[in-house]
Every structure is written in C-alpha cells, then in structure tokens.
Coordinates of C-alpha atoms in Angstrom, one line a residue:
X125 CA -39.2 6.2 -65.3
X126 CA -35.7 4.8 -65.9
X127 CA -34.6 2.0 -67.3
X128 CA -32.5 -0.4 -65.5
X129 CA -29.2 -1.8 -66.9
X130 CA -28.4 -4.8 -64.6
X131 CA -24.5 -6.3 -64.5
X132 CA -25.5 -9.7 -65.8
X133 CA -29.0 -10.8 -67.9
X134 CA -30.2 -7.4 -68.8
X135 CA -29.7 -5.5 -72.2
X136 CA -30.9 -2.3 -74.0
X137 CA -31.4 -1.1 -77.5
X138 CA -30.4 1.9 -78.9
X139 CA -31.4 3.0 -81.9
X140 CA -30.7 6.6 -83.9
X141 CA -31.1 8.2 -86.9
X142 CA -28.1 10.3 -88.6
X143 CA -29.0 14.0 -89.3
X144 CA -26.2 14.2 -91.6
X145 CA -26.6 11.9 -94.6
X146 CA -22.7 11.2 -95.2
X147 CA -22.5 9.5 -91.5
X148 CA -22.0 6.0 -92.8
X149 CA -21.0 4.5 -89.0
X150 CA -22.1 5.4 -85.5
X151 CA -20.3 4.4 -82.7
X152 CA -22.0 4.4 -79.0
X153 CA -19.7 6.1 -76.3
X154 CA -20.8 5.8 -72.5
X155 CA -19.5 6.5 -69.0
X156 CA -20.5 5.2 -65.8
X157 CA -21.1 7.7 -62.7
X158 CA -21.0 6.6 -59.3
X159 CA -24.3 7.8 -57.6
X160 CA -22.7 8.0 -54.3
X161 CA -19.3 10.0 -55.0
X162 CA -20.5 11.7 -57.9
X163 CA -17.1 10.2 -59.8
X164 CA -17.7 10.1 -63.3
X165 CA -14.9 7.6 -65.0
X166 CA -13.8 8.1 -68.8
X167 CA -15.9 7.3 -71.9
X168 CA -15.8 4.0 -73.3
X169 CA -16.5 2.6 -76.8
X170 CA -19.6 0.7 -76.3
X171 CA -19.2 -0.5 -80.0
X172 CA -20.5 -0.1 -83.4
X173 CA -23.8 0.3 -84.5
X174 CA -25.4 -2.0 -86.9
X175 CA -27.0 0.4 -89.9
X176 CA -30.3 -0.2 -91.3
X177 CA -29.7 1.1 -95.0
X178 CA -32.0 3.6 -94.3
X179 CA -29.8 6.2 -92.0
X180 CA -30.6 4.8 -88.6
X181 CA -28.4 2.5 -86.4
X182 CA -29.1 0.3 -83.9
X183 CA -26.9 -1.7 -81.3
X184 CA -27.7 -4.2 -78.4
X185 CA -25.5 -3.3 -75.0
X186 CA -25.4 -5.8 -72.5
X187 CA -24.9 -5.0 -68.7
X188 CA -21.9 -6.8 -68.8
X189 CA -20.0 -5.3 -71.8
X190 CA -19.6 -2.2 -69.1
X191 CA -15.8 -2.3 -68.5
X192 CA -15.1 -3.9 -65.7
X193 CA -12.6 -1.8 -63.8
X194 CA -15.8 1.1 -63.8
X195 CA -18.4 -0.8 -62.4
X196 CA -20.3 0.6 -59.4
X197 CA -23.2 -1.0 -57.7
X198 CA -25.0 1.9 -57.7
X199 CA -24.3 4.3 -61.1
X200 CA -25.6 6.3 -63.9
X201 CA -25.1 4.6 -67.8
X202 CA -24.3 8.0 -69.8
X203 CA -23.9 7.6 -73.2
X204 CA -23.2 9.5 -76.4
X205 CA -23.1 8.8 -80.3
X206 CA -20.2 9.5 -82.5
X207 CA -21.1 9.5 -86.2
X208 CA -18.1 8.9 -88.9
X209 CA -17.6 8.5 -92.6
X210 CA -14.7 7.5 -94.5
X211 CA -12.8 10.5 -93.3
X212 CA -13.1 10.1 -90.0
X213 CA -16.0 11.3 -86.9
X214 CA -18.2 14.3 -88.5
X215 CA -20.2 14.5 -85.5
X216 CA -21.4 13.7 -81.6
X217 CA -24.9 13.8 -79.8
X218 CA -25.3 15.6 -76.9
X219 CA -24.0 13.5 -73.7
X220 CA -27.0 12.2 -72.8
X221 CA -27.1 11.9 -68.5
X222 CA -28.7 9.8 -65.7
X223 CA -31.4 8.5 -68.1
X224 CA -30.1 4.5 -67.3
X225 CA -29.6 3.4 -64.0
X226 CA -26.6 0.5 -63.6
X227 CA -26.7 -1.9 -60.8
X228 CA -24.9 -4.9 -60.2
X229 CA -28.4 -6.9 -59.4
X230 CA -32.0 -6.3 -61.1
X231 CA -34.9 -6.2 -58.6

C-alpha cells in the first residue's frame, strides 16, 4: 500500500523523532518524480515541523503546497528530514523514495 497525495483536498502527517537530542528544529525536504520520464526535479522545503517537547515533530503537508512549477499528474512525493540546532543542520534522514504517490485527482 501507498498512500495517495492528491493536488487539491488531500493531506498527510509526518511525524519523527530526533536521534540526536540537540536537534531543536526539523525541516521536511521533498522532491517530486515524474513516473513516466523518470525526471526527478530539485528538493523543496516543505516547511517546518511543529515540536512536541518531547523530541518528536510533526507537520501537516497539503497536496497543494507542492510547488507548482514541479507538478506532474502522475509522480512520486520523496521526501527527507533535515534536523538543526542553533548552529545550523546537524543531520538528514535517508531520502526516503516512491513511498507517496502524487496525482493531480484522488480516485
């Protein structure tokens, strides 16, 4: 199963939990990859995720905060996580790939 990000109505959460305990902020990162070329276009900041005081983060991404001028009807949603602290990014997930499927219109 994967889950569907749709253009318009459709959201997911992310959540994660910092491995290092000076990460302070987490960022989500993500690309979109066209299905039928293969292209993949160049990260994005997806935005900043909302800590729970406890060393995990969460952050609601909505199908149309994918930027606009990298939207393909039929894609992969990769994504990554960039964790910071007051002296800048200490750390990155893996790139996590073709996990979320993008489409302009949800069945």
């Amino acid at each position: 199963y994967f889950p569907v990000l749709c253009q318009l109505y459709h959201d997911i959460t992310f959540y994660v939990n910092a491995s290092v305990p000076n990460i302070t902020a987490v960022d989500l990162l993500y690309r979109v990859v066209d299905k039928t070329t293969g292209t993949a276009f160049d990260w994005q900041a997806g935005g900043r995720m909302i800590p729970d005081g406890s060393g995990g983060f969460s952050f609601t991404f909505a199908g149309d905060q994918v930027n606009a001028n990298y939207r393909r009807p039929r894609s992969w949603l990769d994504y990554q996580f960039a964790g910071s602290n007051n002296t800048g990014v200490v750390g990155r997930s893996e790139k996590i790939e073709k996990q979320i499927n993008y489409m302009f219109d949800c069945p």
